[in-house]
CSV table of C-alpha atoms in Angstrom, one decimal:
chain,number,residue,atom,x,y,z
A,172,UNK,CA,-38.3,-74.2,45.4
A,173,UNK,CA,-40.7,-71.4,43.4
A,174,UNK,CA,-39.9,-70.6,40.0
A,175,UNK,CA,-38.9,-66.9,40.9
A,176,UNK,CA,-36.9,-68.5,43.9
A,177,UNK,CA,-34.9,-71.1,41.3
A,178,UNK,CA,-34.1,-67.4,39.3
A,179,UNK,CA,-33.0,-65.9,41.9
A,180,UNK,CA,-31.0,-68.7,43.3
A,181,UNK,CA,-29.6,-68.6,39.0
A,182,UNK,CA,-28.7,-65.2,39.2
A,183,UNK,CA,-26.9,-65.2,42.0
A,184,UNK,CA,-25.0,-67.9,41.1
A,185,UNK,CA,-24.2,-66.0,38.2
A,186,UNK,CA,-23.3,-63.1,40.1
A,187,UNK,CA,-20.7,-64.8,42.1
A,188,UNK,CA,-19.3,-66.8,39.3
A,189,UNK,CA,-19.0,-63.2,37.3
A,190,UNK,CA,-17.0,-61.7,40.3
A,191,UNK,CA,-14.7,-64.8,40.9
A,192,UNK,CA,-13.8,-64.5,37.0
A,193,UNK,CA,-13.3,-60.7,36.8
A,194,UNK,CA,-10.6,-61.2,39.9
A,195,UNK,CA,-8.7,-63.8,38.0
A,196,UNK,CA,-8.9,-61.3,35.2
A,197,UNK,CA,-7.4,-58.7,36.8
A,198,UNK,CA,-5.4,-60.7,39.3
A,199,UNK,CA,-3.4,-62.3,36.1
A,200,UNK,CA,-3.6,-58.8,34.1
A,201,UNK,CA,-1.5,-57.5,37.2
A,202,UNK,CA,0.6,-60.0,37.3
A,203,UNK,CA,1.6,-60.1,33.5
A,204,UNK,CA,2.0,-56.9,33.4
A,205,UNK,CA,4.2,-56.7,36.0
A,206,UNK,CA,6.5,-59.1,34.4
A,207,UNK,CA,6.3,-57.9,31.2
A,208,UNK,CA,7.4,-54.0,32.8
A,209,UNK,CA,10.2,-56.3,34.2
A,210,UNK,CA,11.6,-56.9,30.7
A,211,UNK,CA,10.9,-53.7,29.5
A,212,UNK,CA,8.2,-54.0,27.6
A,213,UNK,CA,5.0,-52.1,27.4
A,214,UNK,CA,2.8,-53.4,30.1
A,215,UNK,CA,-0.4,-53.9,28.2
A,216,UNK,CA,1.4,-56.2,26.8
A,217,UNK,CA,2.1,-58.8,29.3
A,218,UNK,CA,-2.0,-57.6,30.4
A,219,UNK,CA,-2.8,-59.5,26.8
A,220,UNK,CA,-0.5,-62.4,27.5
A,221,UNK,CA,-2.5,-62.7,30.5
A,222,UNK,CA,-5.7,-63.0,28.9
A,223,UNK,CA,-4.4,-65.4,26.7
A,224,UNK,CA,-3.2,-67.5,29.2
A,225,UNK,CA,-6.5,-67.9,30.9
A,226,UNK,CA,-8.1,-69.6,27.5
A,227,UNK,CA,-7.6,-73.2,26.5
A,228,UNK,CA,-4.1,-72.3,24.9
A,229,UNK,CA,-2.9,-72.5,28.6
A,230,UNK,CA,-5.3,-72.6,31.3
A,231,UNK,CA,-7.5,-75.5,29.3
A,232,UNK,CA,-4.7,-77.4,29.4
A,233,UNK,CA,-4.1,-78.0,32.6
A,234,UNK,CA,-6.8,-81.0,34.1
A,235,UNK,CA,-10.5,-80.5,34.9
A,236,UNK,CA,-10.7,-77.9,32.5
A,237,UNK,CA,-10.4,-74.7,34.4
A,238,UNK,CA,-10.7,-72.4,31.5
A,239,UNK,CA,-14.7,-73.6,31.2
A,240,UNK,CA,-15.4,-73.9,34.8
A,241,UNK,CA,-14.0,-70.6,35.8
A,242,UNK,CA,-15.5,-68.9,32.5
A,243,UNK,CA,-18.5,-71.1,31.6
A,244,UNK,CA,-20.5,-69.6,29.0
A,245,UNK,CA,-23.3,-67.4,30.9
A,246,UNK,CA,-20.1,-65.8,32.6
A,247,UNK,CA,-18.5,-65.1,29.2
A,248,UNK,CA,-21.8,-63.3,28.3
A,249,UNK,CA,-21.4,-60.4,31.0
A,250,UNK,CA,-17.6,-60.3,30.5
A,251,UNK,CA,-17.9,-59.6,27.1
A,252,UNK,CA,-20.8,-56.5,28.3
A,253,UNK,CA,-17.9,-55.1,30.6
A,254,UNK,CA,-14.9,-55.6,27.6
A,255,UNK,CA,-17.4,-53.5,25.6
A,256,UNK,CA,-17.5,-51.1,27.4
A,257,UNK,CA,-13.9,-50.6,28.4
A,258,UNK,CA,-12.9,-50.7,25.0
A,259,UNK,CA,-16.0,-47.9,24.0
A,260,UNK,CA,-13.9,-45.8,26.5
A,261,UNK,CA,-10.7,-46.8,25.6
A,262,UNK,CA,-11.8,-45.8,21.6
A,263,UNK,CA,-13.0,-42.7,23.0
A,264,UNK,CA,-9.5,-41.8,24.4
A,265,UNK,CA,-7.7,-42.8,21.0
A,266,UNK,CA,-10.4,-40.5,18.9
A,267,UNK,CA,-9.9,-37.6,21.8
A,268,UNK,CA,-5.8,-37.6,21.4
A,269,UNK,CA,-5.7,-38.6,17.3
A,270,UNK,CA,-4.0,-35.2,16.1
A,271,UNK,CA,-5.7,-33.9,12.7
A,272,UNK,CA,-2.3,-31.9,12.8
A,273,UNK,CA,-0.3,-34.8,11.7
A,274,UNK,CA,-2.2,-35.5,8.6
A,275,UNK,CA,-2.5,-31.3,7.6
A,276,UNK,CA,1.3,-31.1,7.9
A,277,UNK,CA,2.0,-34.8,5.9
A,278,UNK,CA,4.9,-34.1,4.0
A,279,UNK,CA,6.3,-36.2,0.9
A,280,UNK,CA,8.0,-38.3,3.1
A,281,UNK,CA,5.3,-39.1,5.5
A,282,UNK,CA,3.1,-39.7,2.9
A,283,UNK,CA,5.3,-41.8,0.6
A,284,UNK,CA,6.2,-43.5,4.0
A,285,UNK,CA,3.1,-44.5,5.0
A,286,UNK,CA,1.4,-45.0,1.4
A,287,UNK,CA,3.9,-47.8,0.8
A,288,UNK,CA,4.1,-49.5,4.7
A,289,UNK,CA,0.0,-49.8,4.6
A,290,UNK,CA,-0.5,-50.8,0.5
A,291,UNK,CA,2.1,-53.6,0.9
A,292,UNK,CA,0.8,-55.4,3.6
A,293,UNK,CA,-2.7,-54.9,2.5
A,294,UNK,CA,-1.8,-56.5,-0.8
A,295,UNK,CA,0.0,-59.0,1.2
A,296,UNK,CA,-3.1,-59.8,3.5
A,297,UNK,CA,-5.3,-60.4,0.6
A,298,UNK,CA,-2.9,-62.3,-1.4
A,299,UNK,CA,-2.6,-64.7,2.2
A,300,UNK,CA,-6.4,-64.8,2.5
A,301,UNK,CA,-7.0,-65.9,-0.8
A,302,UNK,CA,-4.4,-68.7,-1.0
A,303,UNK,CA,-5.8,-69.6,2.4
A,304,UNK,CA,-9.4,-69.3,2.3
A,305,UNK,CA,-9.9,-73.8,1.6
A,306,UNK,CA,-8.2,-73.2,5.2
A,307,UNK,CA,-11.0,-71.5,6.8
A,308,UNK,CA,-13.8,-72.9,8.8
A,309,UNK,CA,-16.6,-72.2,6.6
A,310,UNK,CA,-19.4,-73.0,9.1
A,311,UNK,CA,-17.6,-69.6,11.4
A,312,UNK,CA,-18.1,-67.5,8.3
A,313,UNK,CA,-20.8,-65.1,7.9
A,314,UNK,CA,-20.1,-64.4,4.0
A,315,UNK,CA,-19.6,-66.4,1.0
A,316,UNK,CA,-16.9,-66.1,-1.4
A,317,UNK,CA,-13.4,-64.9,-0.5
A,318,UNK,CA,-13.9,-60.6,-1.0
A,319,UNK,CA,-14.6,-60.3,2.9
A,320,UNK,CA,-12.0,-62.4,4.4
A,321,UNK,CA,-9.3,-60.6,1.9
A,322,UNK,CA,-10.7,-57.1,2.2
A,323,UNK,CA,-10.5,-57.6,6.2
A,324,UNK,CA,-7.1,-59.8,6.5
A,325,UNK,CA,-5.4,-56.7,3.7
A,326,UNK,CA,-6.7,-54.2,6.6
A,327,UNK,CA,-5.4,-56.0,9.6
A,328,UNK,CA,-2.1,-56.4,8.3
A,329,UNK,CA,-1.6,-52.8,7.4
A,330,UNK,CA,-2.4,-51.8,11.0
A,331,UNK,CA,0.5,-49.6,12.8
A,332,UNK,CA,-0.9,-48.9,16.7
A,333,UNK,CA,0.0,-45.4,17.1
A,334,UNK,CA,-1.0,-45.7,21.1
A,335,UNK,CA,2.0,-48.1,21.8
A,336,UNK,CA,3.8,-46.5,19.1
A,337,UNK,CA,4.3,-43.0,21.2
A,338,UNK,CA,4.5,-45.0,24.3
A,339,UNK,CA,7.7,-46.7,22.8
A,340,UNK,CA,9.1,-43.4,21.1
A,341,UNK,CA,8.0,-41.5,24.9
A,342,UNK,CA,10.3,-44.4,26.7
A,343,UNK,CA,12.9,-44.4,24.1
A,344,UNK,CA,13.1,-40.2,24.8
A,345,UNK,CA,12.6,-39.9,20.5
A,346,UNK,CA,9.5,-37.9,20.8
A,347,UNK,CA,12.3,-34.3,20.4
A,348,UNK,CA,14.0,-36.4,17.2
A,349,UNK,CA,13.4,-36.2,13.6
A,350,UNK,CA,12.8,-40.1,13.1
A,351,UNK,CA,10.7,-39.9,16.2
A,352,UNK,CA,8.4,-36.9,14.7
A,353,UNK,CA,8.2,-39.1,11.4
A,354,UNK,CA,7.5,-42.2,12.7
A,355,UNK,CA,4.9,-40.4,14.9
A,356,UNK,CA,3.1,-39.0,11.6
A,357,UNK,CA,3.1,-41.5,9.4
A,358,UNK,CA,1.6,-43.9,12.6
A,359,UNK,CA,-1.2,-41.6,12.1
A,360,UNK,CA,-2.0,-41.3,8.6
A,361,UNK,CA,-1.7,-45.3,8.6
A,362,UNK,CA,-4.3,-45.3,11.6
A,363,UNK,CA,-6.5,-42.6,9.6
A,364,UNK,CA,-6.0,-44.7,6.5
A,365,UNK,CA,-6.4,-48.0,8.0
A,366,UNK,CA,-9.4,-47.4,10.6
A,367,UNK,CA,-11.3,-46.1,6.7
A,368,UNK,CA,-10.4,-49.6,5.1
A,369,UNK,CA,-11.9,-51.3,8.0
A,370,UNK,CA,-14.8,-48.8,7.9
A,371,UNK,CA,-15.7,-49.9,4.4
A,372,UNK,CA,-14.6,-53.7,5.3
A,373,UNK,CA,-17.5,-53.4,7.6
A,374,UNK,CA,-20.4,-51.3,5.3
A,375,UNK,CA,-19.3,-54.0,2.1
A,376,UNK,CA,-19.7,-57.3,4.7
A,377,UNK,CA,-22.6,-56.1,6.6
A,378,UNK,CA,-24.3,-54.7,3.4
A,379,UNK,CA,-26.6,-57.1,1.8
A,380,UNK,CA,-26.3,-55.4,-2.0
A,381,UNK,CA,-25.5,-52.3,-3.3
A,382,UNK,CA,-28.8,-50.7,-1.4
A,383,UNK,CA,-28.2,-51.5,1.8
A,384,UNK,CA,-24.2,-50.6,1.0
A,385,UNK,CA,-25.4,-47.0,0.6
A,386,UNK,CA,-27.7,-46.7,2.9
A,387,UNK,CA,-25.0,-47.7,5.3
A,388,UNK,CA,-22.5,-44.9,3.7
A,389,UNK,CA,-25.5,-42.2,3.7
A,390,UNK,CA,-26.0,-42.7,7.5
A,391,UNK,CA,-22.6,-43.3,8.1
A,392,UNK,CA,-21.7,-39.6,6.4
A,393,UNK,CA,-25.4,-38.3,8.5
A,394,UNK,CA,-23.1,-39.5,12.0
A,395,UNK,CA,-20.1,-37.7,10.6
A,396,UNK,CA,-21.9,-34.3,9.9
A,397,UNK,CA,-24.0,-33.9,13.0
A,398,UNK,CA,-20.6,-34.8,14.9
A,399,UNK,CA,-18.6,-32.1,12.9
A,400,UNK,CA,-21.2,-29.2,12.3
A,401,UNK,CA,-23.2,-30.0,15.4
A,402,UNK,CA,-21.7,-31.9,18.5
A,403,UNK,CA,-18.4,-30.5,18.1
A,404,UNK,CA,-19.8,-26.6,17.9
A,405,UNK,CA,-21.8,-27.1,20.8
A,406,UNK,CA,-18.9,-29.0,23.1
A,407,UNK,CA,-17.0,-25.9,22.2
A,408,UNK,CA,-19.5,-23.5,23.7
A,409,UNK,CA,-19.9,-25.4,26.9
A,410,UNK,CA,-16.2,-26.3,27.3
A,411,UNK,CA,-15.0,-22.5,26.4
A,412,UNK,CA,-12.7,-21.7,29.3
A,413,UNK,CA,-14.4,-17.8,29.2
A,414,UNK,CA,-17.7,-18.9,30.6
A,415,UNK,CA,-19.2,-17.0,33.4
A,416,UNK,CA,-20.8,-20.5,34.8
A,417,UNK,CA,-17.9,-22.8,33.9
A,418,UNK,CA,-19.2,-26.3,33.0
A,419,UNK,CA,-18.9,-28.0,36.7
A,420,UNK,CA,-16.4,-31.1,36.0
A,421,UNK,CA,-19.4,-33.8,37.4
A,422,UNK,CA,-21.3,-32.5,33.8
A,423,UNK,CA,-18.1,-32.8,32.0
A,424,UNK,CA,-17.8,-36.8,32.8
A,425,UNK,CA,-21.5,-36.9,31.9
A,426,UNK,CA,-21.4,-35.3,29.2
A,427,UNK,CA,-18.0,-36.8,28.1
A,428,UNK,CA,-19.2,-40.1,29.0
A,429,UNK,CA,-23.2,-40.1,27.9
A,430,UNK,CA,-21.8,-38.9,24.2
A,431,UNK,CA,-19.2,-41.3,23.9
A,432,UNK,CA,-22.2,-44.6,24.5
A,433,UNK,CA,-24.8,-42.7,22.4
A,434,UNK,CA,-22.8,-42.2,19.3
A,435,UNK,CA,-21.2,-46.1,20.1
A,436,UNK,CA,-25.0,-47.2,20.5
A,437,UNK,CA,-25.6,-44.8,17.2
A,438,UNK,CA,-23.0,-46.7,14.7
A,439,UNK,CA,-23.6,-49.7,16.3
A,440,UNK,CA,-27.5,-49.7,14.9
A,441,UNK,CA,-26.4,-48.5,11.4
A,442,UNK,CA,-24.4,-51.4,11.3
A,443,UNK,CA,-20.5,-50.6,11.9
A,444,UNK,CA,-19.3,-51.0,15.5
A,445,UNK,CA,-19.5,-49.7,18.0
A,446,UNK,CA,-15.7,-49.1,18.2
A,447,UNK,CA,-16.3,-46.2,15.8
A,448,UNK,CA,-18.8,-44.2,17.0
A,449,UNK,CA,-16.8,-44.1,20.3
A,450,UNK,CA,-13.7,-43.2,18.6
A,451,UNK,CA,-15.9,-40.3,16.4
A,452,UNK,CA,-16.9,-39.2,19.3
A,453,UNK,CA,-13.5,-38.7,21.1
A,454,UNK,CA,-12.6,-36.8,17.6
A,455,UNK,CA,-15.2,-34.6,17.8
A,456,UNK,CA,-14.3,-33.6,21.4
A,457,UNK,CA,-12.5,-30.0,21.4
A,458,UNK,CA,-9.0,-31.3,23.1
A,459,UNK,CA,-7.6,-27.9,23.5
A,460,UNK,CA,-11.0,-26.9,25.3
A,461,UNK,CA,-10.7,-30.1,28.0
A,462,UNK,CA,-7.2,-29.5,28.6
A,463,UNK,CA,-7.6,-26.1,29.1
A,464,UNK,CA,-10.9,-26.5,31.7
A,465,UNK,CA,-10.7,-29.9,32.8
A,466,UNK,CA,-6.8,-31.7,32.1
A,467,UNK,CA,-8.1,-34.6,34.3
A,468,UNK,CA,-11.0,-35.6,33.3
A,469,UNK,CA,-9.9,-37.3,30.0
A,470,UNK,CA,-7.6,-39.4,32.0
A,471,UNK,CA,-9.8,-39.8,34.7
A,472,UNK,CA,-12.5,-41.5,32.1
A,473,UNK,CA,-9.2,-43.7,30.9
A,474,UNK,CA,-8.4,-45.1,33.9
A,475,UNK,CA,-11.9,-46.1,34.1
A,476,UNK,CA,-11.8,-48.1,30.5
A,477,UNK,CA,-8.1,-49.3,31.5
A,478,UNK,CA,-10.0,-50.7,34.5
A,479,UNK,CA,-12.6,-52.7,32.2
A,480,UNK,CA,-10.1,-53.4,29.5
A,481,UNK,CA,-8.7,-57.0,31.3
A,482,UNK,CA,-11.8,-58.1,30.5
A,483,UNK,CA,-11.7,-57.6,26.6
A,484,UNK,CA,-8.1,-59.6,26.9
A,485,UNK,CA,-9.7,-62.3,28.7
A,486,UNK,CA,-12.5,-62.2,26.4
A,487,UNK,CA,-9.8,-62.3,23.7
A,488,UNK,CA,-8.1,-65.6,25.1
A,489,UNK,CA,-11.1,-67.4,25.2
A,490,UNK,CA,-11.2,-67.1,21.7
A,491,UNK,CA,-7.7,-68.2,21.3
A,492,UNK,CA,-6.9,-71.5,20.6
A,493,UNK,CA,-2.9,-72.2,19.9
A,494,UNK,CA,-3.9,-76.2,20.3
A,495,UNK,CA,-6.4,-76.2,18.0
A,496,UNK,CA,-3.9,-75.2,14.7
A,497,UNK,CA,-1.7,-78.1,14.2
A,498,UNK,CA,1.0,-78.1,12.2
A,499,UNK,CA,-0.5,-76.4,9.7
A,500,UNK,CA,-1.3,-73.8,11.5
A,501,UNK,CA,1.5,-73.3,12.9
A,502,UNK,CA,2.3,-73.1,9.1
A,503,UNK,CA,-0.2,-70.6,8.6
A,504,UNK,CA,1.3,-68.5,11.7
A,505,UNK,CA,4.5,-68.3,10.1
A,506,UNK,CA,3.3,-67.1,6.9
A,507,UNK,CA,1.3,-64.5,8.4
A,508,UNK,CA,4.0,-63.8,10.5
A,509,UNK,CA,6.2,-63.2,7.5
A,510,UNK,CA,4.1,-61.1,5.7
A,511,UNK,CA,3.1,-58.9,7.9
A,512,UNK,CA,6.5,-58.1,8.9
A,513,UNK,CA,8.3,-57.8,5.8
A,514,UNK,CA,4.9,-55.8,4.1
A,515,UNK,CA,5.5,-53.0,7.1
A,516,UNK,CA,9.6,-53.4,6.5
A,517,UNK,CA,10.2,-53.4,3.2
A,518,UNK,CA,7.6,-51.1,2.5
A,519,UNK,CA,8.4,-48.2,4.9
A,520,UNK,CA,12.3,-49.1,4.4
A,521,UNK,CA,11.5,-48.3,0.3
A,522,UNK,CA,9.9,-45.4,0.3
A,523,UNK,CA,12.2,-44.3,3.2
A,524,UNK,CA,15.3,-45.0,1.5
A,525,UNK,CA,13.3,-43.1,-2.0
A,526,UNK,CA,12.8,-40.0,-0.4
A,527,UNK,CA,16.2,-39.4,1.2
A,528,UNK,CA,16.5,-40.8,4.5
A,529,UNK,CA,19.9,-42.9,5.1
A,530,UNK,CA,19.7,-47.0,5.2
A,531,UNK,CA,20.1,-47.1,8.9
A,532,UNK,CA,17.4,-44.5,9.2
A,533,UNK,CA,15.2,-46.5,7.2
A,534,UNK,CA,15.7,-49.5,8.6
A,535,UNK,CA,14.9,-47.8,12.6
A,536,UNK,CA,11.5,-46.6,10.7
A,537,UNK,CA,10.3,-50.0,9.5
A,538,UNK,CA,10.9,-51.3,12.9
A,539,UNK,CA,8.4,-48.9,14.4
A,540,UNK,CA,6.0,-48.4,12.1
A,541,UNK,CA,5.9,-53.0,12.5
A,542,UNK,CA,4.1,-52.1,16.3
A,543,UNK,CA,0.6,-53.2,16.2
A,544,UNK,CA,-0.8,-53.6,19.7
A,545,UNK,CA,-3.6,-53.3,20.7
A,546,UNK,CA,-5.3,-51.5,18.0
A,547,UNK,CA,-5.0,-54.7,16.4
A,548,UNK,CA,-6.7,-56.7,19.1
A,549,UNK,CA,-9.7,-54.4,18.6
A,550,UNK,CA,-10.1,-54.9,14.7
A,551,UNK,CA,-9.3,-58.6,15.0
A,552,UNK,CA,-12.3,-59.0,17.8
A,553,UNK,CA,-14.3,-57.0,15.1
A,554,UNK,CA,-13.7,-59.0,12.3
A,555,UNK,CA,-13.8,-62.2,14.7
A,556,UNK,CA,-17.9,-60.5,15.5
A,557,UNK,CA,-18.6,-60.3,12.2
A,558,UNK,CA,-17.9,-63.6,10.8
A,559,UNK,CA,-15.1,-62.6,8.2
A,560,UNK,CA,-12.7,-65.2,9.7
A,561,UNK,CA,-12.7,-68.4,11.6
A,562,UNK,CA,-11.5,-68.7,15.0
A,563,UNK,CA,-8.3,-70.8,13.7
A,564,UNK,CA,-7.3,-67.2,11.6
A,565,UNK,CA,-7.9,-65.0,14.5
A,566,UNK,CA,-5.5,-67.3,16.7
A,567,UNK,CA,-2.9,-67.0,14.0
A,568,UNK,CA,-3.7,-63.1,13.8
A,569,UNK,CA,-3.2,-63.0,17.7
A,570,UNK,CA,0.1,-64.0,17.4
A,571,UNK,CA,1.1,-62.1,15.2
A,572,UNK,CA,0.0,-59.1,16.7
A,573,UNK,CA,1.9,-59.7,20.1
A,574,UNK,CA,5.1,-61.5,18.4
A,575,UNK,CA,5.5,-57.8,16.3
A,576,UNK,CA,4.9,-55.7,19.0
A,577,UNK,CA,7.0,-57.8,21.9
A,578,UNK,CA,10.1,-57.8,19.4
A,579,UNK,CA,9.6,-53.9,18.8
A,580,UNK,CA,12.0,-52.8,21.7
A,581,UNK,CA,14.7,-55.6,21.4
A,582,UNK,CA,15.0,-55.0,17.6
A,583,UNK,CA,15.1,-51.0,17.8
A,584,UNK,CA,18.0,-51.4,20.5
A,585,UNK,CA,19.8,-53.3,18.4
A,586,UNK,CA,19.5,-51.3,15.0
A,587,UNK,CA,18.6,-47.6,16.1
A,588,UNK,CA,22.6,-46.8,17.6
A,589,UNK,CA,23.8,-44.1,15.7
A,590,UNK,CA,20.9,-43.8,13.6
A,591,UNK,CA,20.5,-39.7,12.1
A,592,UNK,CA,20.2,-37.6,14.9
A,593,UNK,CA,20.2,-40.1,17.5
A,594,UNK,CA,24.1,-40.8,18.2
A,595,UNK,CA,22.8,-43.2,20.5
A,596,UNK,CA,20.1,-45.3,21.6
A,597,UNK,CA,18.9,-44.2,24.8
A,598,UNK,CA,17.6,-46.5,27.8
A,599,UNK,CA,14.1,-46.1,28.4
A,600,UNK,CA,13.6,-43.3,31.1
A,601,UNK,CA,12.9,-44.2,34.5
A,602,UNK,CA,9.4,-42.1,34.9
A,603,UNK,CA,8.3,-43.8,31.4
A,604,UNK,CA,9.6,-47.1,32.2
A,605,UNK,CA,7.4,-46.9,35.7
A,606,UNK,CA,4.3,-45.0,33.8
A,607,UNK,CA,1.0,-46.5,34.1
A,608,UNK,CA,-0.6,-48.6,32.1
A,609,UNK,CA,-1.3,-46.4,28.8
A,610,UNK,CA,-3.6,-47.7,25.8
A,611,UNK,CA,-1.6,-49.6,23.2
């Protein structure tokens, strides 16, 4: 057989072995999610237990390896390409609904509120990653010392996913109460709050010195004001609704699309991720023009990264490895466990409880703000990228992620009856409880 021939046998191999994957993907992301819709809980949920599942913490255990033959490592490679991309979308349709509105019209409360939940877990985190840092694989890190694996673990922690967040709050029929409308804006601020810590977690570990650290901050502020004074300005003339040639909705998904990879490929050469040019992007968009013009298009672009997004779970399992801890892992898990629950608890139920709302109030509040979700998936794999922690920390990090999310709805039915203006807990309703698979 010719060189080129061999190739070409190589790739197709590849080809075939990339397809076979991507239906076990999405065959087991069905499947989970199904399940996890049976037990009423979000079902990008069970989608990530899914992914999990098909790494060595269960599929590698079972003989002949299947986890390696069904993903050997040139397959990996293209899967993680696709789980790029679907999460680049999926960012783009967290930046397009993140409501500036909630943060202009943060009261006392909300700030207090979510202040205190995101400063105690942060403390928390980096108090965890210090006393665990002789724990870490240092051959897996990328920086010396302990200042990146603290800076990063402090931001993780104080993560509250305001995607699954409103999906809970939509199910639970809270979005018309008072501690739903609170919950709702301090999810926000912590996401605004939290997404700028991990912006400067980012510039200080990919910075080599203070140069390079603003350089990284100038162009960083450069992206920010040719999205603001620029993109946005211009997306508002095309998208106006009054246009005598209305913008035909094929150019809107190009130009939706197109802006969303250049300003991921944009951030992504400065040196952040790409995660945050695509969510820029999505922030920059003029919502109230799109839904005015073109209501589906947004969700039509979703369902496209929704599509894709199996791929970053399975991705995400790979990396998992719950066999790999021992028992002091499993230590570690606990701990991390612990604090990141009680740093979002007590630190929403305090300021909570200082600015007037009643115990049982307070207590409802801490239990939703504790949702992380997804959103933390997506800073974990960035920190994962960068080298800030080893892959035994992310496998703890996992965990904890899905264990606060998964025990979101159980612990909110048991605590939120007769909470303030909620006499009663209602069931999820029907339509929510059957709704699509929405980012969380």
């Amino acid at each position: 057989m010719s060189g080129g021939a061999a190739i070409a046998a190589g790739d197709s191999a590849t080809a075939s072995g990339v397809l076979l994957a991507l239906a076990v993907v999405l065959a087991s992301a069905f499947v989970c999610g199904r399940i996890a819709a049976r037990v009423r809980q979000p079902v990008v949920m069970g989608e990530i237990v899914g992914g999990v599942a098909l790494g060595p913490s269960l599929l590698g255990l079972l003989p002949g390896h299947l986890d390696a033959s069904l993903f050997p490592a040139e397959v990996q490679s293209y899967l993680r390409v696709l789980s790029q991309l679907g999460l680049v979308l999926f960012m783009f349709t967290v930046g397009l609904r993140f409501d500036v509105g909630h943060l202009r019209g943060a009261g006392r409360r909300v700030t207090a509120v979510s202040l205190s939940s995101v400063a105690l877990p942060f403390a928390l985190g980096v108090g965890l990653a210090v006393l665990l840092y002789p724990w870490f694989d240092k051959a897996q890190l990328s920086t010396d010392g302990r200042l990146g694996p603290a800076l990063f673990l402090g931001a993780a922690m104080s993560i509250t996913a305001f995607p699954v967040l409103a999906r809970i709050i939509a199910e639970r029929r809270m979005q018309h109460d008072p501690l739903g409308s609170l919950s709702l804006a301090c999810a926000a601020f912590q996401d605004f709050l939290a997404w700028c810590a991990l912006a400067v977690v980012v510039a200080v570990v990919e910075a080599k010195g203070l140069w390079s650290l603003g350089r990284l901050a100038l162009d960083t502020a450069v992206v920010v004001l040719v999205l603001v004074g620029v993109v946005r300005p211009l997306l508002s003339r095309l998208l106006a609704p009054g246009r005598r040639r209305p913008l035909p909705r094929p150019w809107i998904h190009a130009v939706l699309v197109t802006g969303t990879l250049v300003t991921a490929w944009v951030t992504a050469e400065i040196g952040l991720d790409a995660v945050f040019g695509a969510f820029m992007f999505g922030a920059a968009v003029p919502r109230d023009r799109i839904e005015a013009i073109a209501p589906d298009v947004p969700e039509q672009i979703e369902r496209a990264g929704l599509l894709l997004l199996p791929a970053f779970f399975a991705v995400t399992g790979l990396a998992v490895d719950l066999t790999g801890l021992g028992l002091r892992g499993l230590a570690v898990v606990a701990a991390v466990l612990v604090a990141a629950c009680a740093g979002k608890f007590v630190g929403a139920v305090a300021a909570a409880r200082a600015t007037g709302s009643s115990r049982r109030e307070a207590r409802v509040l801490g239990i939703l703000l504790n949702a992380r979700g997804l959103t933390e998936l997506v800073i974990l794999n960035v920190g994962h990228r960068l080298g800030v922690i080893d892959t035994r920390m992310f496998t703890a990090m996992v965990v904890m992620a899905l264990v606060t999310t998964l025990m979101t709805g159980p612990l909110l039915e048991r605590h939120a009856a007769g909470s303030a203006g909620s006499a009663t807990l209602p069931d999820p309703a029907p339509e929510a409880a059957q709704a699509s698979r929405a980012p969380s």
